[in-house]
mmCIF file of C-alpha atoms in Angstrom:
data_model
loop_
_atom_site.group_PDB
_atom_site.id
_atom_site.type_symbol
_atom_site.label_atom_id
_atom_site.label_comp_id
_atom_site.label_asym_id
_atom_site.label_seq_id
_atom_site.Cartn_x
_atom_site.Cartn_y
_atom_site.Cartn_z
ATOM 1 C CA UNK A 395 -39.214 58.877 88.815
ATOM 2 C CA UNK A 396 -37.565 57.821 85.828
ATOM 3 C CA UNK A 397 -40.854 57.098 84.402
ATOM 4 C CA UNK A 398 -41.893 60.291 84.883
ATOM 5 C CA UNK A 399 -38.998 62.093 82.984
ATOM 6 C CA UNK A 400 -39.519 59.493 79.960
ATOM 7 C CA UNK A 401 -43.082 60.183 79.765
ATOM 8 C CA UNK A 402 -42.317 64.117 79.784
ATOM 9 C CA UNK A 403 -39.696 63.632 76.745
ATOM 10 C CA UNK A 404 -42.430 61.434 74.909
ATOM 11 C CA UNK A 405 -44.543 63.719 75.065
ATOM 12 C CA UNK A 406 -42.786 67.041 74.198
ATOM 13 C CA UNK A 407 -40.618 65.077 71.942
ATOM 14 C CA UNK A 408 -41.642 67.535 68.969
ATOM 15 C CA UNK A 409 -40.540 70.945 71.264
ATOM 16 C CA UNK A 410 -37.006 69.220 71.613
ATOM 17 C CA UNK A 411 -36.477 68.002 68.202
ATOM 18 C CA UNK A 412 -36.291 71.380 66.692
ATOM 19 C CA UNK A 413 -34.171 72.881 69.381
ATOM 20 C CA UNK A 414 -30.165 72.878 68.455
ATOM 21 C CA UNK A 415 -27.569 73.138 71.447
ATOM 22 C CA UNK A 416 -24.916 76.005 71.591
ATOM 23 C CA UNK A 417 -21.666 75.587 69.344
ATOM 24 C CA UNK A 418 -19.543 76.129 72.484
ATOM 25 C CA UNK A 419 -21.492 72.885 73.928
ATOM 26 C CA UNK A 420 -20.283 70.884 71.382
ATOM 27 C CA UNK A 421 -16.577 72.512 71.324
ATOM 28 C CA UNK A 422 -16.385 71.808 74.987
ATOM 29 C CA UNK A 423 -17.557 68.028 74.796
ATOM 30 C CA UNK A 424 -15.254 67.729 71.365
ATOM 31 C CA UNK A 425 -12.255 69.182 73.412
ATOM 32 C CA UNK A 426 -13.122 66.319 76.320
ATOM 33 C CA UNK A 427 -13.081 63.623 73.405
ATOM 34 C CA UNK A 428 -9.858 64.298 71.975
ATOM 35 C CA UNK A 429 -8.522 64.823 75.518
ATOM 36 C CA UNK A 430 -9.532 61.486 76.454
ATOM 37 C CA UNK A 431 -8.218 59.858 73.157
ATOM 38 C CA UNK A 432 -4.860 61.129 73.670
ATOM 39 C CA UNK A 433 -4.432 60.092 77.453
ATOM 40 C CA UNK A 434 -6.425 55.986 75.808
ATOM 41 C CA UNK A 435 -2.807 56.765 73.234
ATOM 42 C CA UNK A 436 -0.967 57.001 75.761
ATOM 43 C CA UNK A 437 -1.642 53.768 77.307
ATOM 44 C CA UNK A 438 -1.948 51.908 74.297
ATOM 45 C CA UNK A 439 1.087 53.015 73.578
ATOM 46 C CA UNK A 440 2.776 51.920 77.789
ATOM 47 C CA UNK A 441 0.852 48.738 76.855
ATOM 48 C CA UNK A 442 2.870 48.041 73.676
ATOM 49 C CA UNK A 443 5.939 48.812 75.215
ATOM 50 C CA UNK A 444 5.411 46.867 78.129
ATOM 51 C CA UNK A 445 4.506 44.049 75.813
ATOM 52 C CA UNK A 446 7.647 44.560 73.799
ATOM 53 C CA UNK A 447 10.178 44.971 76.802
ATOM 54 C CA UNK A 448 8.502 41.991 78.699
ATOM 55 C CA UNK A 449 9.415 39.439 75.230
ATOM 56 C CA UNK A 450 12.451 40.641 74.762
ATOM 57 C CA UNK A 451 13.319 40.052 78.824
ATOM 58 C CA UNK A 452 12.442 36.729 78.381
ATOM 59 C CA UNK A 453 13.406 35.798 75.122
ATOM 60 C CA UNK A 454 16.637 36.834 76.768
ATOM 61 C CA UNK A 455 16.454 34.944 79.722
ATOM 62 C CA UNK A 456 15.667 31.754 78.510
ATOM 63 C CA UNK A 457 17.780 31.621 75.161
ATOM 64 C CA UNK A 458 20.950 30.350 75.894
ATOM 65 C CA UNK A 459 23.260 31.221 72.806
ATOM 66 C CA UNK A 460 24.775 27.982 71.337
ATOM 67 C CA UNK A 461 28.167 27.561 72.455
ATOM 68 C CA UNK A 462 30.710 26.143 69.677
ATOM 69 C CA UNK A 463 31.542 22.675 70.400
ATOM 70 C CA UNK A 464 35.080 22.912 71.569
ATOM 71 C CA UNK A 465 37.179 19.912 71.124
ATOM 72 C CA UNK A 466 36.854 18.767 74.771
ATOM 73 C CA UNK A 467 33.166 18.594 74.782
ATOM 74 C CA UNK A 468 33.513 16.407 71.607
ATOM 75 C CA UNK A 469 35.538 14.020 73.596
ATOM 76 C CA UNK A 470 33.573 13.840 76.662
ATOM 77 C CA UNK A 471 30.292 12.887 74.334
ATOM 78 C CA UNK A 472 32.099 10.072 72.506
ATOM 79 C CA UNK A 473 33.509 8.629 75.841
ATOM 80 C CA UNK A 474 30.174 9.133 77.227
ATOM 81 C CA UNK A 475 28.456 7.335 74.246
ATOM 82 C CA UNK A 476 30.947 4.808 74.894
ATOM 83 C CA UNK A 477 30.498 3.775 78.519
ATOM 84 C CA UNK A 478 26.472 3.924 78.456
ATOM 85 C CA UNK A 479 26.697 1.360 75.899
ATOM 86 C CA UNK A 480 29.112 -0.410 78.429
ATOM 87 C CA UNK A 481 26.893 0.137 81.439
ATOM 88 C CA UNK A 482 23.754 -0.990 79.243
ATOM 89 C CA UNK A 483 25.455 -4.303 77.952
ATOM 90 C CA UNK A 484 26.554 -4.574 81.708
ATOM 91 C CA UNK A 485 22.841 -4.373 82.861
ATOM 92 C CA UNK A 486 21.410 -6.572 80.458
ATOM 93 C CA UNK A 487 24.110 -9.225 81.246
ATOM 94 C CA UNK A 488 22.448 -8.857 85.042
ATOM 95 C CA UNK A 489 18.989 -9.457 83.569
ATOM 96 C CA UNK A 490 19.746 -13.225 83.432
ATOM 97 C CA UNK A 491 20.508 -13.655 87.006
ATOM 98 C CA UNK A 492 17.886 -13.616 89.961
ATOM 99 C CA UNK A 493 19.766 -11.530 91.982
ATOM 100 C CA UNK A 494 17.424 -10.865 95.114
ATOM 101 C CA UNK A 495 19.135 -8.860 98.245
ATOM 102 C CA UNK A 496 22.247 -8.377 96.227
ATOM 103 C CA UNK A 497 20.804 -6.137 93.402
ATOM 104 C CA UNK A 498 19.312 -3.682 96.279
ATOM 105 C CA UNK A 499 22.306 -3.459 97.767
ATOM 106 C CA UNK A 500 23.886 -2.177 94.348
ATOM 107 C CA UNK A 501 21.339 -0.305 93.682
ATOM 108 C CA UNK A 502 21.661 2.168 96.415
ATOM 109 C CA UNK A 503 25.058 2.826 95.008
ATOM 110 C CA UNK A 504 24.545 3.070 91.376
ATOM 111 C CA UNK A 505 21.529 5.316 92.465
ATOM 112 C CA UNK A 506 24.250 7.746 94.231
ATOM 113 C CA UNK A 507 26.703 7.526 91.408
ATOM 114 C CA UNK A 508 23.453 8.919 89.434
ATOM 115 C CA UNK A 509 22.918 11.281 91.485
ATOM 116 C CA UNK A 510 26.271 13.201 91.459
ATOM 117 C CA UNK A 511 26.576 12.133 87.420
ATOM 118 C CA UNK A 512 23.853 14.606 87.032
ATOM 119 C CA UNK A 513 25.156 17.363 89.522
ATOM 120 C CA UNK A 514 28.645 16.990 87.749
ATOM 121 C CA UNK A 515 26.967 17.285 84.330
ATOM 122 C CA UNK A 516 24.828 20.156 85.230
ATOM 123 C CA UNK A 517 27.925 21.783 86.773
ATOM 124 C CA UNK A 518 30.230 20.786 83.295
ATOM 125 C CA UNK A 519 27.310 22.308 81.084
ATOM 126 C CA UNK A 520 27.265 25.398 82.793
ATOM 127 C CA UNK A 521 31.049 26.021 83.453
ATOM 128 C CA UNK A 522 34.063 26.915 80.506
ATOM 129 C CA UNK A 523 34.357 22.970 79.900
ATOM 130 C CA UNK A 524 36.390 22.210 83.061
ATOM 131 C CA UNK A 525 39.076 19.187 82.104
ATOM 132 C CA UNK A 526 38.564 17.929 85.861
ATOM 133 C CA UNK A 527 34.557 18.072 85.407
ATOM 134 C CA UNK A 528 35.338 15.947 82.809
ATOM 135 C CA UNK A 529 37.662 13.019 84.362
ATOM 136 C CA UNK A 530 34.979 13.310 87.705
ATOM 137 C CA UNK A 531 32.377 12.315 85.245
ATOM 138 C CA UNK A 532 34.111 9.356 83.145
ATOM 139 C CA UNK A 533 35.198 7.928 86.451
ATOM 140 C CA UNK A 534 32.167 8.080 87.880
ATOM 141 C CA UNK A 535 31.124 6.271 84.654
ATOM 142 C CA UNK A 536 34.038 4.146 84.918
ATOM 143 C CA UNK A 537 33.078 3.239 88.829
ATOM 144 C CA UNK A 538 29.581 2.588 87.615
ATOM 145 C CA UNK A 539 30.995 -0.209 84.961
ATOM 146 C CA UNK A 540 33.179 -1.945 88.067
ATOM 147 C CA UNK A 541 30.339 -1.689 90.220
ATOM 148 C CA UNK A 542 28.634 -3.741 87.602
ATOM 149 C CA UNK A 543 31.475 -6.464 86.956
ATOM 150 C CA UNK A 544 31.123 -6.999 90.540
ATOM 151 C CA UNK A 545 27.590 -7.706 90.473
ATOM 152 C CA UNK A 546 28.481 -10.521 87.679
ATOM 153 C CA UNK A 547 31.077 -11.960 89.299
ATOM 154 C CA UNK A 548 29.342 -12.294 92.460
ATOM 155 C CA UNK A 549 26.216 -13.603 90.476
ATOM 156 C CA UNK A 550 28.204 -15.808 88.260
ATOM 157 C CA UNK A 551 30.219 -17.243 91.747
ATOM 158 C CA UNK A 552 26.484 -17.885 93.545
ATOM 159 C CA UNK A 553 25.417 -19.664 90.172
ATOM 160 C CA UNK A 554 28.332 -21.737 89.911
ATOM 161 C CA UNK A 555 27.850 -22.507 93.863
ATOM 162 C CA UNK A 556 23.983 -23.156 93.336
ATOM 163 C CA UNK A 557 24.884 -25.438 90.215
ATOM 164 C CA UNK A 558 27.430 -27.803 92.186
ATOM 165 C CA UNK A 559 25.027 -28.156 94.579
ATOM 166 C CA UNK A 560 22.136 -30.290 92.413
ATOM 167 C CA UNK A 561 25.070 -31.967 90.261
ATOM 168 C CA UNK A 562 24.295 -35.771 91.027
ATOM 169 C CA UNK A 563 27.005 -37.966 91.516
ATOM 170 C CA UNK A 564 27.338 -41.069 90.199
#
């Protein structure tokens, strides 16, 4: 069928050409036009201002101001500084010795001191700089360094034990 049709306008193409709709036609289709781009304005317009609200939301969200330092965070970052480099000569010193068993078994609890470090740090960042956050956290630092010297000192006493044993006697 929709041959047909084209066929019939190829054909009597030269009867249409000179024929000119009604003015009110083209009124009435110009009126749809402008109708149409004011209602596509209006969304563009919802889009943008979803767009904007929606960055701003997040931009909120996710920026944390930067708090001033106050002098108790200050202190907790230099004692901090200060025992990590403790438990880090501590854990080299441990490199040297074969531990075996012994080294799981401190492990597990260095792993759970680790463990609530973090919570108590995540808990200290968010909070108003709570003094006692502070004194949980160095002694759990603090536990973390005897926890350590123990491991030595037993590894040092097995080492000394191990040492007397192949000593020859003459």
């Amino acid at each position: 069928m929709g041959d047909l049709l084209e066929n019939f306008v190829q054909e009597n193409r030269e009867g249409f050409d000179n024929k000119e709709p009604d003015r009110n036609v083209w009124l009435s289709i110009n009126k749809k036009l402008e109708k149409e781009k004011g209602f596509s304005l209006f969304w563009k317009i919802a889009a943008a201002f979803l767009l904007v609200t929606t960055t701003y939301l997040l931009i909120d969200k996710y920026h944390q101001p930067d708090r001033p330092k106050t002098a108790l965070m200050t202190e907790f970052e230099q004692a901090e500084t200060f025992y990590y480099s403790l438990i880090s000569q501590k854990q080299a010193e441990l490199q040297g010795y074969n531990p075996g068993e012994l080294e799981m078994d401190f492990k597990v609890d260095i792993d759970r001191l680790d463990s609530m470090y973090s919570e108590l740090k995540s808990t200290f960042q968010g909070s108003l700089n709570d003094p006692k956050l502070v004194e949980a956290m160095i002694g759990n630092l603090q536990l973390r360094i005897e926890i350590l010297n123990e491991q030595i000192r037993i590894l040092e006493k097995i080492s000394r034990k191990s040492d007397d044993q192949y000593k020859i006697e003459i």
